[in-house]
Every structure is written in structure tokens, then in C-alpha cells.
Coordinates of C-alpha atoms and ligand atoms in Angstrom, one line a residue:
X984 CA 126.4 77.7 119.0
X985 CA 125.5 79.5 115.9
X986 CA 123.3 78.3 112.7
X987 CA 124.1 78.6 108.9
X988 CA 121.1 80.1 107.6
X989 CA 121.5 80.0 103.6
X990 CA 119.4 82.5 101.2
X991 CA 118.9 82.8 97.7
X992 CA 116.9 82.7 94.6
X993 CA 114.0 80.0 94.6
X994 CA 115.7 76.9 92.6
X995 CA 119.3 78.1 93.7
X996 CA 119.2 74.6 95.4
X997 CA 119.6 75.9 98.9
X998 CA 117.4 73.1 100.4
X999 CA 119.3 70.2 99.1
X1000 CA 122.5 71.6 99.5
X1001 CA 121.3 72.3 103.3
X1002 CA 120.5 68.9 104.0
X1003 CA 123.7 67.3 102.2
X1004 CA 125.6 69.3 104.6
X1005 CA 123.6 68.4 107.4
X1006 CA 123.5 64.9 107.0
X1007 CA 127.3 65.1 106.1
X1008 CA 128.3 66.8 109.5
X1009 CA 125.1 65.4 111.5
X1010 CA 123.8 68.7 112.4
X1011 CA 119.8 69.4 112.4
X1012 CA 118.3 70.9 109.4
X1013 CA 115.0 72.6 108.9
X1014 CA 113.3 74.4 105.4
X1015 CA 111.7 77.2 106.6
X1016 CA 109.1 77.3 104.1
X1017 CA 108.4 73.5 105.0
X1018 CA 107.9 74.4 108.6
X1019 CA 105.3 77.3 107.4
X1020 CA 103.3 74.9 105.8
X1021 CA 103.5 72.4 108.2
X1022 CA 102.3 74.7 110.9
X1023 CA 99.7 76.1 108.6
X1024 CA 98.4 73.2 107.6
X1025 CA 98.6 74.5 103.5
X1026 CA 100.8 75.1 100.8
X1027 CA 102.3 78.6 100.6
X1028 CA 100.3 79.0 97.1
X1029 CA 97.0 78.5 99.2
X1030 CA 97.8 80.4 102.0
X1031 CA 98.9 83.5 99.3
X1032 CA 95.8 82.8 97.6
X1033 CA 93.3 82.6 100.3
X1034 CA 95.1 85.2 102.8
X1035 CA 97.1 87.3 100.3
X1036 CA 100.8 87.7 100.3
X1037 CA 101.0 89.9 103.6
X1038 CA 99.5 87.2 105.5
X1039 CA 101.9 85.2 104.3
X1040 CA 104.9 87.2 105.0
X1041 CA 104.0 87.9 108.5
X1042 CA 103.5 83.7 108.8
X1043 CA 107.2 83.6 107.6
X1044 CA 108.0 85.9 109.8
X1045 CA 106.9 84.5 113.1
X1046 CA 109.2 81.4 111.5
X1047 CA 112.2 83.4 111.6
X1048 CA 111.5 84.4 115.3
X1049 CA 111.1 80.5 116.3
X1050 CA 114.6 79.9 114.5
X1051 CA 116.3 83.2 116.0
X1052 CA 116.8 81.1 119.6
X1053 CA 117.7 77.6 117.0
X1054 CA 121.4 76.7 117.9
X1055 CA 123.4 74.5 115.5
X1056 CA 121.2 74.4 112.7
X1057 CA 121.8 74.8 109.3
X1058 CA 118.4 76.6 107.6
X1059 CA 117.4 77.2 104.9
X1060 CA 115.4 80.3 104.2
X1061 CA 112.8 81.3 101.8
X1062 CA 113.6 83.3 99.0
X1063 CA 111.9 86.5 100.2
X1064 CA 113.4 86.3 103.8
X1065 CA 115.3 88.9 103.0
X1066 CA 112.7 91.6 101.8
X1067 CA 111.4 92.4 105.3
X1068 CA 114.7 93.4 108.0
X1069 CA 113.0 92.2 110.5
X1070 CA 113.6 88.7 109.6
X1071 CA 117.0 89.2 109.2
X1072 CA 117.2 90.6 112.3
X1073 CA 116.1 88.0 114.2
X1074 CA 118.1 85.3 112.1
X1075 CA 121.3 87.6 112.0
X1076 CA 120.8 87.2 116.1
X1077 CA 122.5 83.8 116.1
X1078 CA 123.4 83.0 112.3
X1079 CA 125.7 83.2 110.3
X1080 CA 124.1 84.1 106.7
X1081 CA 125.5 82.5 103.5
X1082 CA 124.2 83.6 99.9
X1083 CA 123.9 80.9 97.5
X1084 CA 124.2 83.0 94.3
X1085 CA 123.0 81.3 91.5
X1086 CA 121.9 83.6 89.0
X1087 CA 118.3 83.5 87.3
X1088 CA 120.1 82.0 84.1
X1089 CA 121.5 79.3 85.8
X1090 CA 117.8 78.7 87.8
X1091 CA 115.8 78.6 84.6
X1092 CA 118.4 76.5 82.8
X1093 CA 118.4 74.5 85.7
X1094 CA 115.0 73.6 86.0
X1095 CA 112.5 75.2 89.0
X1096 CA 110.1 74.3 90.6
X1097 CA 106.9 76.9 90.5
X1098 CA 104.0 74.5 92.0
X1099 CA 104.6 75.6 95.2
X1100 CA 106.4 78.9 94.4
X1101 CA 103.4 81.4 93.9
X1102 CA 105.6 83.9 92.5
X1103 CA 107.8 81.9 90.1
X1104 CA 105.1 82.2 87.1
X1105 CA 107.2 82.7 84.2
X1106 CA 110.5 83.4 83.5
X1107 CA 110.4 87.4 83.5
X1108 CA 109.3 87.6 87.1
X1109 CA 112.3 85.4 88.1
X1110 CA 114.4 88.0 86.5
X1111 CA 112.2 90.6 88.0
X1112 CA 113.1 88.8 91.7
X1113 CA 117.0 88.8 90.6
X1114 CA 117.1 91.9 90.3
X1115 CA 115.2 93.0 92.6
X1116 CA 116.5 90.6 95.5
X1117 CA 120.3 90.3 94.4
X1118 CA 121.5 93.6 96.4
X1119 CA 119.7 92.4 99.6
X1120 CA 121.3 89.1 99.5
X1121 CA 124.6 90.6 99.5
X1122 CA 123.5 93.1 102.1
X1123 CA 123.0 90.4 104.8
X1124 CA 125.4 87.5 103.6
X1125 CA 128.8 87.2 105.6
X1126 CA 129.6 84.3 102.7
X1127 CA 128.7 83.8 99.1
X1128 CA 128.8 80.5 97.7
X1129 CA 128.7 80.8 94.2
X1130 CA 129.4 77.7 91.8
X1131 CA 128.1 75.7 88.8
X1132 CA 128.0 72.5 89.9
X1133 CA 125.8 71.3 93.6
X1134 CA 129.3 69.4 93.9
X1135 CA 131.5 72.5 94.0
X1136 CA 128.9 74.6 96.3
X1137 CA 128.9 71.8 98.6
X1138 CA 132.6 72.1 99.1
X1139 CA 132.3 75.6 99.3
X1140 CA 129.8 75.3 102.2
X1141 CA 132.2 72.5 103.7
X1142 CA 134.8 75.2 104.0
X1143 CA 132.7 78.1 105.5
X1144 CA 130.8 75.1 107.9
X1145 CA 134.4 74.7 109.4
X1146 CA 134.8 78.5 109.8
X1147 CA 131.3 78.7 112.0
X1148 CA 131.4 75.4 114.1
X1149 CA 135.5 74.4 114.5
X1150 CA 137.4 76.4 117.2
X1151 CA 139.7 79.2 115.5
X1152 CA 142.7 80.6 117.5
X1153 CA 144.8 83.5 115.6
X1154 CA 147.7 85.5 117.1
X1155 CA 150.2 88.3 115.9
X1156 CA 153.5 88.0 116.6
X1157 CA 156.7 90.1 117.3
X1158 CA 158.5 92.6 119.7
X1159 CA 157.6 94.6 120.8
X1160 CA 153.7 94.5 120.5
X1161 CA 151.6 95.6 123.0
X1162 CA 150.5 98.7 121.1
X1163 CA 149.3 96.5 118.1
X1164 CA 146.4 97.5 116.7
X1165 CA 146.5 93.8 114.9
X1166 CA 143.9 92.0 117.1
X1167 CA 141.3 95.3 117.2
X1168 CA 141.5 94.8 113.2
X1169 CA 140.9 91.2 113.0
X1170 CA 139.0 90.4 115.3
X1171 CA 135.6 92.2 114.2
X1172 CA 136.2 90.1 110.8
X1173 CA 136.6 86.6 112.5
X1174 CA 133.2 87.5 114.9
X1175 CA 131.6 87.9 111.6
X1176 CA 132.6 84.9 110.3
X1177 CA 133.2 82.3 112.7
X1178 CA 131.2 81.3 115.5
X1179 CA 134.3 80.5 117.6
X1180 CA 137.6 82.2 116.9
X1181 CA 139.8 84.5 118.9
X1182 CA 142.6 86.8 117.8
X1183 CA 145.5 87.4 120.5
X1184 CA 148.6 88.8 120.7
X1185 CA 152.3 87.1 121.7
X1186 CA 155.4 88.8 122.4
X1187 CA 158.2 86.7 120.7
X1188 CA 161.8 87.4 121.0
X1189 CA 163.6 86.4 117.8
X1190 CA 165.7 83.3 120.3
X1191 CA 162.0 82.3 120.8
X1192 CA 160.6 81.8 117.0
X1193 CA 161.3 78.7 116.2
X1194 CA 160.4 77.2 119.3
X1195 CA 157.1 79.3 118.8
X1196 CA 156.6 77.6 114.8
X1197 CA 156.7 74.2 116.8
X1198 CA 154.2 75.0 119.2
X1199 CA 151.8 76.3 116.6
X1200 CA 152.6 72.8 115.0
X1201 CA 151.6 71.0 118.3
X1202 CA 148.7 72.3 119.5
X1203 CA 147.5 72.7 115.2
X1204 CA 147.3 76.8 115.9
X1205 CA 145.1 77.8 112.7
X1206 CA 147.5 80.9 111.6
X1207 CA 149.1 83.9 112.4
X1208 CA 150.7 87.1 111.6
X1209 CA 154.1 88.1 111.8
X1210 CA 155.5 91.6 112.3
X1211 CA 158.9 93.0 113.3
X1212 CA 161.6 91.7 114.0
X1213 CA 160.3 88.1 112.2
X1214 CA 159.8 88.8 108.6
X1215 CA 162.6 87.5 107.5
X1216 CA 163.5 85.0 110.1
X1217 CA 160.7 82.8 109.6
X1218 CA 161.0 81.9 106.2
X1219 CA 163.0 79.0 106.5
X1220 CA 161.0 77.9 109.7
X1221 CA 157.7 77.3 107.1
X1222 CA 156.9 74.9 104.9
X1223 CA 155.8 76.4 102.1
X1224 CA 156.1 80.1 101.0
X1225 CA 153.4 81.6 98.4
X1226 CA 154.4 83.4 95.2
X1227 CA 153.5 87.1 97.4
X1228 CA 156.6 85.6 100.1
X1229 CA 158.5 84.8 97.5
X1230 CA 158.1 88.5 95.5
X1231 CA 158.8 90.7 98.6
X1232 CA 161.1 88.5 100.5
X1233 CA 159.4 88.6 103.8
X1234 CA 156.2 86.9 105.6
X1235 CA 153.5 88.6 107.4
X1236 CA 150.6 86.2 107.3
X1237 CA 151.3 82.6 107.9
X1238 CA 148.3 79.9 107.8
X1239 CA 148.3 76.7 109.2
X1240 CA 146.3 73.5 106.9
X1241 CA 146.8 70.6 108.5
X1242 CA 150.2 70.9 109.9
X1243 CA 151.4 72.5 106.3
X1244 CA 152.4 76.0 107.5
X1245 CA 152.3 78.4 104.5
X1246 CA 153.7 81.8 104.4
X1247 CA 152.2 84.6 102.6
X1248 CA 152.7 88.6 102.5
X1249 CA 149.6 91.1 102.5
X1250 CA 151.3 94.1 103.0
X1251 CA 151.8 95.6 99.6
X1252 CA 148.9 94.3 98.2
X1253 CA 147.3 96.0 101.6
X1254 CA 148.3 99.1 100.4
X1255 CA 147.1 99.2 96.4
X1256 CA 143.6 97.9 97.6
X1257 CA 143.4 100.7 100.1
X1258 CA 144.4 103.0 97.4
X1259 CA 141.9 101.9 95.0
X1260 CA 139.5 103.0 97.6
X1261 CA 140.7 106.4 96.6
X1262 CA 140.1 105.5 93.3
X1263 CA 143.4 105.5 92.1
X1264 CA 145.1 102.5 90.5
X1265 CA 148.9 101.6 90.1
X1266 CA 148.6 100.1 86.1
X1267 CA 150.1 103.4 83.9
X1268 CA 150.9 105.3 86.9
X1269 CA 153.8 107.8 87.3
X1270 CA 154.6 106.8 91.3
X1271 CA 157.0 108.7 93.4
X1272 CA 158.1 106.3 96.1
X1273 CA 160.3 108.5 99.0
X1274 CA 162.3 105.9 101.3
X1275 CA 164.1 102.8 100.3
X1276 CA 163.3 100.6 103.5
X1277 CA 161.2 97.2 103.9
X1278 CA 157.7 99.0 103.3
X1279 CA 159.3 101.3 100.1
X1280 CA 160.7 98.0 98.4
X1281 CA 157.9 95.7 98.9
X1282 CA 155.6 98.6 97.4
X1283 CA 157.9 99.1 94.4
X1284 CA 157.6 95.4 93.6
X1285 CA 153.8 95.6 93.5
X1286 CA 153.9 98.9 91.5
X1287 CA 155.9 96.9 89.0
X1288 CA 153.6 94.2 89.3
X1289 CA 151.0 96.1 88.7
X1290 CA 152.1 97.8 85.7
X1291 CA 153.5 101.2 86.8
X1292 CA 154.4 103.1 83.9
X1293 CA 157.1 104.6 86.1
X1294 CA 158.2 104.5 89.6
X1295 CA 161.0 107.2 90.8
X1296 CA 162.3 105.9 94.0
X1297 CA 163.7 109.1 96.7
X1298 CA 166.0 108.3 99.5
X1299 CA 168.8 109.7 101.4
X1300 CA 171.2 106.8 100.7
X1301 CA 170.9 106.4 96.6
X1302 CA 172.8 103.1 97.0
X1303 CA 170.0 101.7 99.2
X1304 CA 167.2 103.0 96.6
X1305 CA 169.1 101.1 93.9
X1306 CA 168.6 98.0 96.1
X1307 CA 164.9 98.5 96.9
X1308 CA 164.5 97.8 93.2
X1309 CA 163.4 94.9 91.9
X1310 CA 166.3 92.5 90.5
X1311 CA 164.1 90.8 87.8
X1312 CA 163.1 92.6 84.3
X1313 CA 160.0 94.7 84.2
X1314 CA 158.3 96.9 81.8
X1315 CA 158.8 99.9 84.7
X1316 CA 160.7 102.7 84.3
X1317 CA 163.0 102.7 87.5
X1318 CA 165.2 105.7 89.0
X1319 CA 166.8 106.7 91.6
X1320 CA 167.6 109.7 93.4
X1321 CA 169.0 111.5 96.3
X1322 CA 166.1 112.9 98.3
X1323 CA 166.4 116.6 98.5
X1324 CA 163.7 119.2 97.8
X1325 CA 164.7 120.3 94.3
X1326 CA 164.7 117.0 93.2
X1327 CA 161.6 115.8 94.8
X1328 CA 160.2 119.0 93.5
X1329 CA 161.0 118.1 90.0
X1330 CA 159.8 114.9 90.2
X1331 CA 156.5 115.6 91.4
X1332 CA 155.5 118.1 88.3
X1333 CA 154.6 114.4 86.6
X1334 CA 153.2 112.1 89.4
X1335 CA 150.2 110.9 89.9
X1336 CA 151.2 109.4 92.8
X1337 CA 153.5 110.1 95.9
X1338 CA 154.0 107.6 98.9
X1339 CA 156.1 108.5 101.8
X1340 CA 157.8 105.4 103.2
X1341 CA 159.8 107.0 105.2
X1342 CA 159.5 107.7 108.6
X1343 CA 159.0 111.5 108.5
X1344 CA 156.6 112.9 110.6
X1345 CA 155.4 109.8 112.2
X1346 CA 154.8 110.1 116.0
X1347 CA 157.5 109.6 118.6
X1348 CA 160.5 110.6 115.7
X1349 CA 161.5 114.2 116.3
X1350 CA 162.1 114.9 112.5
X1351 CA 160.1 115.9 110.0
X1352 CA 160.3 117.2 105.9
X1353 CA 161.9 120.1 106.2
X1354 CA 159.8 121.9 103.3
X1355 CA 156.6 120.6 101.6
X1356 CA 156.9 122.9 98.9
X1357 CA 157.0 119.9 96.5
X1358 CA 153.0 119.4 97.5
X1359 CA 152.6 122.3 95.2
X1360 CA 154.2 121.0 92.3
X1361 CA 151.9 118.4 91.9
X1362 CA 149.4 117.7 89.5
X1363 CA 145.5 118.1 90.6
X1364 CA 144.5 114.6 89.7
X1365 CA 147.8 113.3 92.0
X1366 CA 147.1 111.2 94.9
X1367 CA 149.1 111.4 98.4
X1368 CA 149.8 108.3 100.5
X1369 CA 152.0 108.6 103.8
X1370 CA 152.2 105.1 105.4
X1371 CA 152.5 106.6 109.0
X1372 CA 149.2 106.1 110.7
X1373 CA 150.1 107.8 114.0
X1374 CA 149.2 110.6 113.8
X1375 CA 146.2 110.0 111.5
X1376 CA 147.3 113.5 109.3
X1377 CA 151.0 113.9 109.2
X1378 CA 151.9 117.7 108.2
X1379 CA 152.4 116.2 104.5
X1380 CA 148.6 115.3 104.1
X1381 CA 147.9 118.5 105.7
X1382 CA 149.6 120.2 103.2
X1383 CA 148.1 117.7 99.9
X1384 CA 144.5 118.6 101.7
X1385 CA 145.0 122.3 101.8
X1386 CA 145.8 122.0 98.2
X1387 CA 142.8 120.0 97.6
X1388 CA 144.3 116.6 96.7
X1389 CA 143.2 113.0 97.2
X1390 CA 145.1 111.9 100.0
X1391 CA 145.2 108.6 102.3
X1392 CA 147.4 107.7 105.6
X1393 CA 148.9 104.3 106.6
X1394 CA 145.5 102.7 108.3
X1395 CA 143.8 101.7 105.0
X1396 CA 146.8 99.2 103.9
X1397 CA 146.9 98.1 107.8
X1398 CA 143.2 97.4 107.5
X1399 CA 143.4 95.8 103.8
X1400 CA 146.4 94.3 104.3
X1401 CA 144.5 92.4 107.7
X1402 CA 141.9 91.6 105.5
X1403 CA 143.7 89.7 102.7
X1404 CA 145.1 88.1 105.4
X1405 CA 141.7 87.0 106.8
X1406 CA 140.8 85.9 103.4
X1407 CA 143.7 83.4 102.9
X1408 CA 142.6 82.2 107.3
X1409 CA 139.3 81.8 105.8
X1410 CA 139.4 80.3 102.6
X1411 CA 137.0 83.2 101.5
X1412 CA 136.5 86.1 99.7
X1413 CA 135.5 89.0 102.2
X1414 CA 133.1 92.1 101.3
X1415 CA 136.3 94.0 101.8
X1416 CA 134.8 97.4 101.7
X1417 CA 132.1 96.7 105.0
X1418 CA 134.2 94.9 106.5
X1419 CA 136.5 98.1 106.4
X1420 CA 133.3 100.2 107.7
X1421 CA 133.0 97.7 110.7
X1422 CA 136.7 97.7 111.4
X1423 CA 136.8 101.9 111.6
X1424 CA 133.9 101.7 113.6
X1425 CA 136.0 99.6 116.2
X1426 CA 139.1 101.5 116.3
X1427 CA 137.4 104.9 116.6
X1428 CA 136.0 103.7 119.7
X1429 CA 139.3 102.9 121.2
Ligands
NAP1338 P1 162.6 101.0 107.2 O1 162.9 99.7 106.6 O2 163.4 101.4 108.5 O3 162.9 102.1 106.1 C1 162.8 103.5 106.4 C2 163.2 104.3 105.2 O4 163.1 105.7 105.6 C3 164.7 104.1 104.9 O5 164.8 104.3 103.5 C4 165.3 105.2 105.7 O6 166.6 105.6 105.1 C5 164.3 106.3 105.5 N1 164.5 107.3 106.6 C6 164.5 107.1 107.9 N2 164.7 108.3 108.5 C7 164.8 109.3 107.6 C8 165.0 110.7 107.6 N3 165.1 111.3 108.7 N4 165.1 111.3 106.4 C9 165.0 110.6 105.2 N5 164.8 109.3 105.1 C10 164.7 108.6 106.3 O7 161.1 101.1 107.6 P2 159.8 100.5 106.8 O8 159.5 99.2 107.4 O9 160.1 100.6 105.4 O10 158.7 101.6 107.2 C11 158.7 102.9 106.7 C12 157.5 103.6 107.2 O11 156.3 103.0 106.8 C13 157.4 103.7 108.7 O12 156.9 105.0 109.1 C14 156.5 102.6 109.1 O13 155.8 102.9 110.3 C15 155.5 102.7 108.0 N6 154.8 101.4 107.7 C16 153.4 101.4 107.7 C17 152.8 100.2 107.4 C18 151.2 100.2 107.4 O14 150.6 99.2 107.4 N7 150.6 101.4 107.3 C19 153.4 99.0 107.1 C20 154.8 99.1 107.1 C21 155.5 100.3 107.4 P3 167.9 104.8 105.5 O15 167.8 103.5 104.9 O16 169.0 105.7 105.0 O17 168.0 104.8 107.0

């Protein structure tokens, strides 16, 4: 069973707010600076003094290598844990680690104690130790727990207590689904933050949904994602459908809280994080959207959201483009087209972004853009997004590349789009960017 080692700042208030939560869940707590001392038979300030602060450190390691084989605990850590990897190393081996970030205003403001903090002399070295210390705690913490009040990071630490020690059991659903990359994504994520959840898949027939809502009900199934055919469908299976549900007409995440089952949809948002990764944002943007499908309107939606200064939506059928836009009133400027080359050509001479929702050139369709000779008219700065992720470079990246554009394929909003949805199973904010890292790292391996 894993531990909940917390880290922080001296005075962040990591050793109460360790054993409040122990003695609230009746786990076994240990300070590992109190079990130096106790071992050592001094205060840390003697031992610094007498031995120096090497000495010291290597006594506070040999802590962390008692605690690396601890199982259940929560721990609290000494401020400095973090400065040699080694110790994190060995607490990482069975831990979970959880940043209580409480900034060296809020310490000194607070109140700390120095007498046995040899370090903590005046108020410039604290800030000295913020700095110094703030990037390594976000290194190694899976969690940060970051509030004013002991209150508010106690509930905080409730929430990310139930993510380590309760069961968690995620699934994706649809048909077909074999080939879903869903649990590869996921699963890396809920490893790093839960001590016991899985991620599966379940083939559900659409005859078969509502009998499957009811058995997440009975056996209290935590969440799970939805894919095709069941967007739709299971709307008015749920209880409750968030604002996202509601904007794009269609669920892909569902969580479960206490027999409440909430919809949500990650999918568009999905895609603008991944883009920003690019470094490309929607706000003021000329977008050229080509396709009028599920994926094209959900995306327009969140381009007007976002504040697109204008969104030109391409597709064969120019009735169906008119209905991929949104029916409420928005500062975008909306058109629509036919999608043929002189007119996608045209169109591009002001973009600064292109996405291609349509099919074209995915694997497994035999068709294809019959001319990419609109990649040319593009402006340098534009960006080029093909939601097709199979193959990883359809020929129209291959053509933005050899013209030296930005461009990005459909795996980014499948991996962000996975992640929000983790965030809203986990009642946390996620270090979106390595989490992506450790989710690549998986799926090249496959
Ligand atoms: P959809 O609802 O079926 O819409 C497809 C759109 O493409 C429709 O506008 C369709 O036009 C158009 N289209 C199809 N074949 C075409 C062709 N030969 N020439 C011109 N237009 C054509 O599908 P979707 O759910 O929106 O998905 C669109 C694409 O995005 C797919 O490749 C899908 O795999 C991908 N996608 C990726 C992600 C991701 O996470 N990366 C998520 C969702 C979707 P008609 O309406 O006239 O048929």
C-alpha cells in the first residue's frame, strides 16, 4: 500500500496537517525530522552545528531509506528532502508525493518556527529557500495542495487521500473498441496518482447502454469515458450534465460521486490545450475549420468560446457547415463555404490557423485532398492541425512541414483531452505537460 509523503517549505504546516489526516483516517504518521532526532539523540541545530550540514543530510537520508519499505503512512518530510535525488528516489519507490505550497509570504506572515530550523535565520534566507527549493518541489510532487486556510488544505489532502488508498476502477466505452488507445493514455496518469486504480475497456452495443449506466450505479464504478456510437445517447441516461455537455451537445467523460453520475466533454477543450502546446492560442485568431462533422462543430464552439476573431468553416455539404455553427450569438465572424481548392486557397491567404476535421488522409479511407496547393498560401506564422492521428503525418502536415510551418496531428487533443478528463476523475489539477511526456513515452513503446 502506498504512503503520502508531503514536502514543502519549513512552516508550510506539513506536520500538522499530516497528523490531522492521519488521525482522521487512522493511518500511521511519522515526521521525518522527529525520527532524525530521535535516533540521534540531538536536535538538528546541534547535530548541523557539531557535525556540519553534510553530516546532517546523509542522517536524513538514511531516514528516507527506512521509510522507502513504510506502507500506509502518511510522512512528512523535511524541507530539504528534496535537494538530494536520492531521497526522492527512495521515497518516490512507494509514495505518492504531495507539495504543500505555501509561499514564503504566507510562512512569515504565518509565524515559523526557527529554534529548531538551523537555516530559517531571517527572513531573506526563507526567500532564498523559496526560490531556490520551489522548482524541485514541483519536480517531484504528483499533487499540489495549495490553500490559505489549514481547513481548506486539509480537504484538499482528504480528496487526494481517497485517490491513493480507495480502489479506482475506470473504463471506456463504445463499439467498436478494441483498437482504443484510451486505456494506454490513462492509465500511466491514474498509476501516478492513485495507489489502486485500473483503466479497462467495454465493448457496449447502443441496446446495451442503459443497462451498462445501471451497473456503473450498482457496483458505484468511479467514471468513464464514452466514445462512438454513445455520445449522444447517454445524455439523458445521467444525472447531471456540465456546462462543456451542455455547449457541444455530446458526452465523453462521465464521473461518478456518490451515485450522482455527471457528464462532461473534454474533447474540444483537448484540442486548444494541445494546440497551445504549439504555442498558438484561439483568442483573435483567423481559423479555417474544413469538415462540418461532430469533431468540426464541437471545435467551432470552443473557437467561439475562446474568442476567435474569425472562424471560416469548409465542407462539401454547405448546409451541414451552416449547422455546425453555433445557434447562440457570438462576437465570431462565421462563414461558410463549399470546400474546393480555389476557395480553400483563398481562404488560407489570412489564417493563422487550419484544422482538418475531416477524414482525408486518415488510415484505412482510400481518399485523400486532391491538391495541397492551399499549404502554400498560407501565412508563415500559420499553424496546421489535422485531427487524424493514424498515420501520425498525413500528406497535409507533410506538405505544412516542407513549407516550414508549425504543425500538430490528432494525438495531442487525444492525450489532453484524456487528461482533463483525469482531472475532473481526480478532483485535481494535473502537471498536464509531464504527464503528456510520460503518456508519449508509453505509446511509443507500443
Ligand atoms: P464526422 O462527424 O463523420 O464528420 C466528418 C466530416 O468530414 C463531415 O463534414 C464529412 O462530410 C467530411 N468528409 C468525410 N469524407 C469526406 C471527403 N471525402 N471529402 C470531404 N469531406 C469529407 O466525423 P468526426 O467525428 O467529426 O471526425 C472527423 C475526423 O476527426 C476523423 O478523422 C476522426 O478520426 C477525427 N477525430 C479525432 C479526434 C482526436 O482526438 N484526435 C477526435 C474526434 C475526431 P459529410 O457530412 O458531407 O459526410
Amino acid at each position: 500500500m502506498k504512503n503520502m509523503v508531503l514536502i514543502g517549505m519549513p512552516g508550510c504546516g506539513k506536520t500538522t496537517l499530516g497528523k490531522d489526516l492521519a488521525n482522521q483516517l487512522n493511518r500511521p504518521f511519522t515526521d521525518m525530522d522527529e525520527q532524525l532526532e530521535k535516533q540521534n539523540g540531538v536536535t538538528i541545530t546541534q547535530m548541523c552545528e557539531r557535525f556540519g550540514k553534510p553530516y546532517f543530510r546523509q542522517k536524513e537520508t538514511d531516514i528516507a531509506k527506512q521509510m522507502a519499505d513504510a506502507e500506509g503512512f502518511v510522512i512528512s518530510a523535511g524541507g530539504g528532502i528534496v535537494l538530494k535525488e536520492e531521497n526522492m528516489a527512495l521515497l518516490s519507490k512507494n509514495s505518492i508525493i504531495v507539495f504543500i505550497h505555501r509561499t514564503a509570504e504566507d510562512i512569515i506572515s504565518g509565524g515559523v518556527r526557527t529554534d529548531n530550523r538551523p537555516f530559517l535565520q531571517d527572513e531573506q534566507a526563507l526567500y532564498g529557500l523559496y526560490q531556490e527549493r520551489l522548482p524541485l518541489y514541483k519536480k517531484y510532487a504528483q499533487y499540489t495542495v495549495k490553500n490559505k486556510t489549514q481547513a481548506q488544505a486539509l480537504q484538499q489532502l482528504l480528496q487526494v487521500a481517497e485517490n491513493i488508498w480507495q480502489p479506482k476502477q475506470f473504463y471506456v466505452i463504445g463499439t467498436p473498441i478494441a483498437h482504443s488507445l484510451s486505456p494506454a493514455i490513462h492509465t500511466p496518469v491514474l498509476h501516478a496518482l492513485c495507489g489502486n486504480a485500473a483503466y479497462d475497456m467495454q465493448q457496449i452495443q447502443p441496446q446495451q447502454l442503459a443497462a451498462w449506466v445501471q451497473h456503473v450505479r450498482d457496483k458505484n464504478i468511479c467514471g468513464f469515458n464514452v466514445t462512438m456510437p454513445h455520445k449522444q445517447t447517454i445524455m439523458p441516461m445521467l444525472d447531471a450534465l456540465d456546462e462543456t455537455a451542455l455547449r457541444y451537445g455530446a458526452v465523453n467523460t462521465v464521473v461518478n460521486r456518490g451515485g450522482k453520475l455527471t457528464g462532461y466533454n473534454t474533447d474540444a477543450p483537448g484540442f486548444f490545450a494541445s494546440l497551445a502546446d504549439s504555442g498558438c492560442v484561439a483568442q483573435d485568431a483567423h481559423i479555417i475549420v474544413l469538415g462540418a462533422g461532430g469533431a468540426a462543430t464541437a471545435l467551432i464552439t470552443e473557437a467561439c468560446a475562446q474568442g476567435a476573431k474569425r472562424v471560416i468553416v469548409l465542407a462539401r455539404n454547405e448546409q451541414k457547415a451552416q449547422q455546425a455553427l453555433p445557434n447562440h450569438k457570438t462576437a465570431t465572424q462565421l462563414e461558410t463555404h463549399v470546400l474546393e481548392e480555389q476557395a480553400v486557397f483563398r481562404y488560407c491567404q489570412t489564417a493563422d490557423i487550419l484544422i482538418n476535421c475531416t477524414p482525408l488522409g486518415m488510415h484505412g479511407t482510400d481518399s485523400d485532398f486532391t491538391s495541397l496547393d492551399f499549404i502554400d498560401a498560407l501565412p508563415a506564422h500559420a499553424v496546421v492541425a489535422d485531427l487524424i492521428y493514424n498515420p501520425p503525418q498525413t500528406k497535409l502536415l507533410q506538405a505544412a512541414q516542407a513549407r516550414g510551418l508549425k504543425t500538430q496531428n490528432g494525438l495531442g487533443m487525444l492525450i489532453y483531452q484524456a487528461l482533463i478528463a483525469d482531472e475532473y476523475y481526480l478532483n485535481t489539477s494535473l502537471n498536464r505537460r509531464e504527464m503528456y511526456e510520460n503518456i508519449m513515452a508509453v505509446l511509443n513503446k507500443k
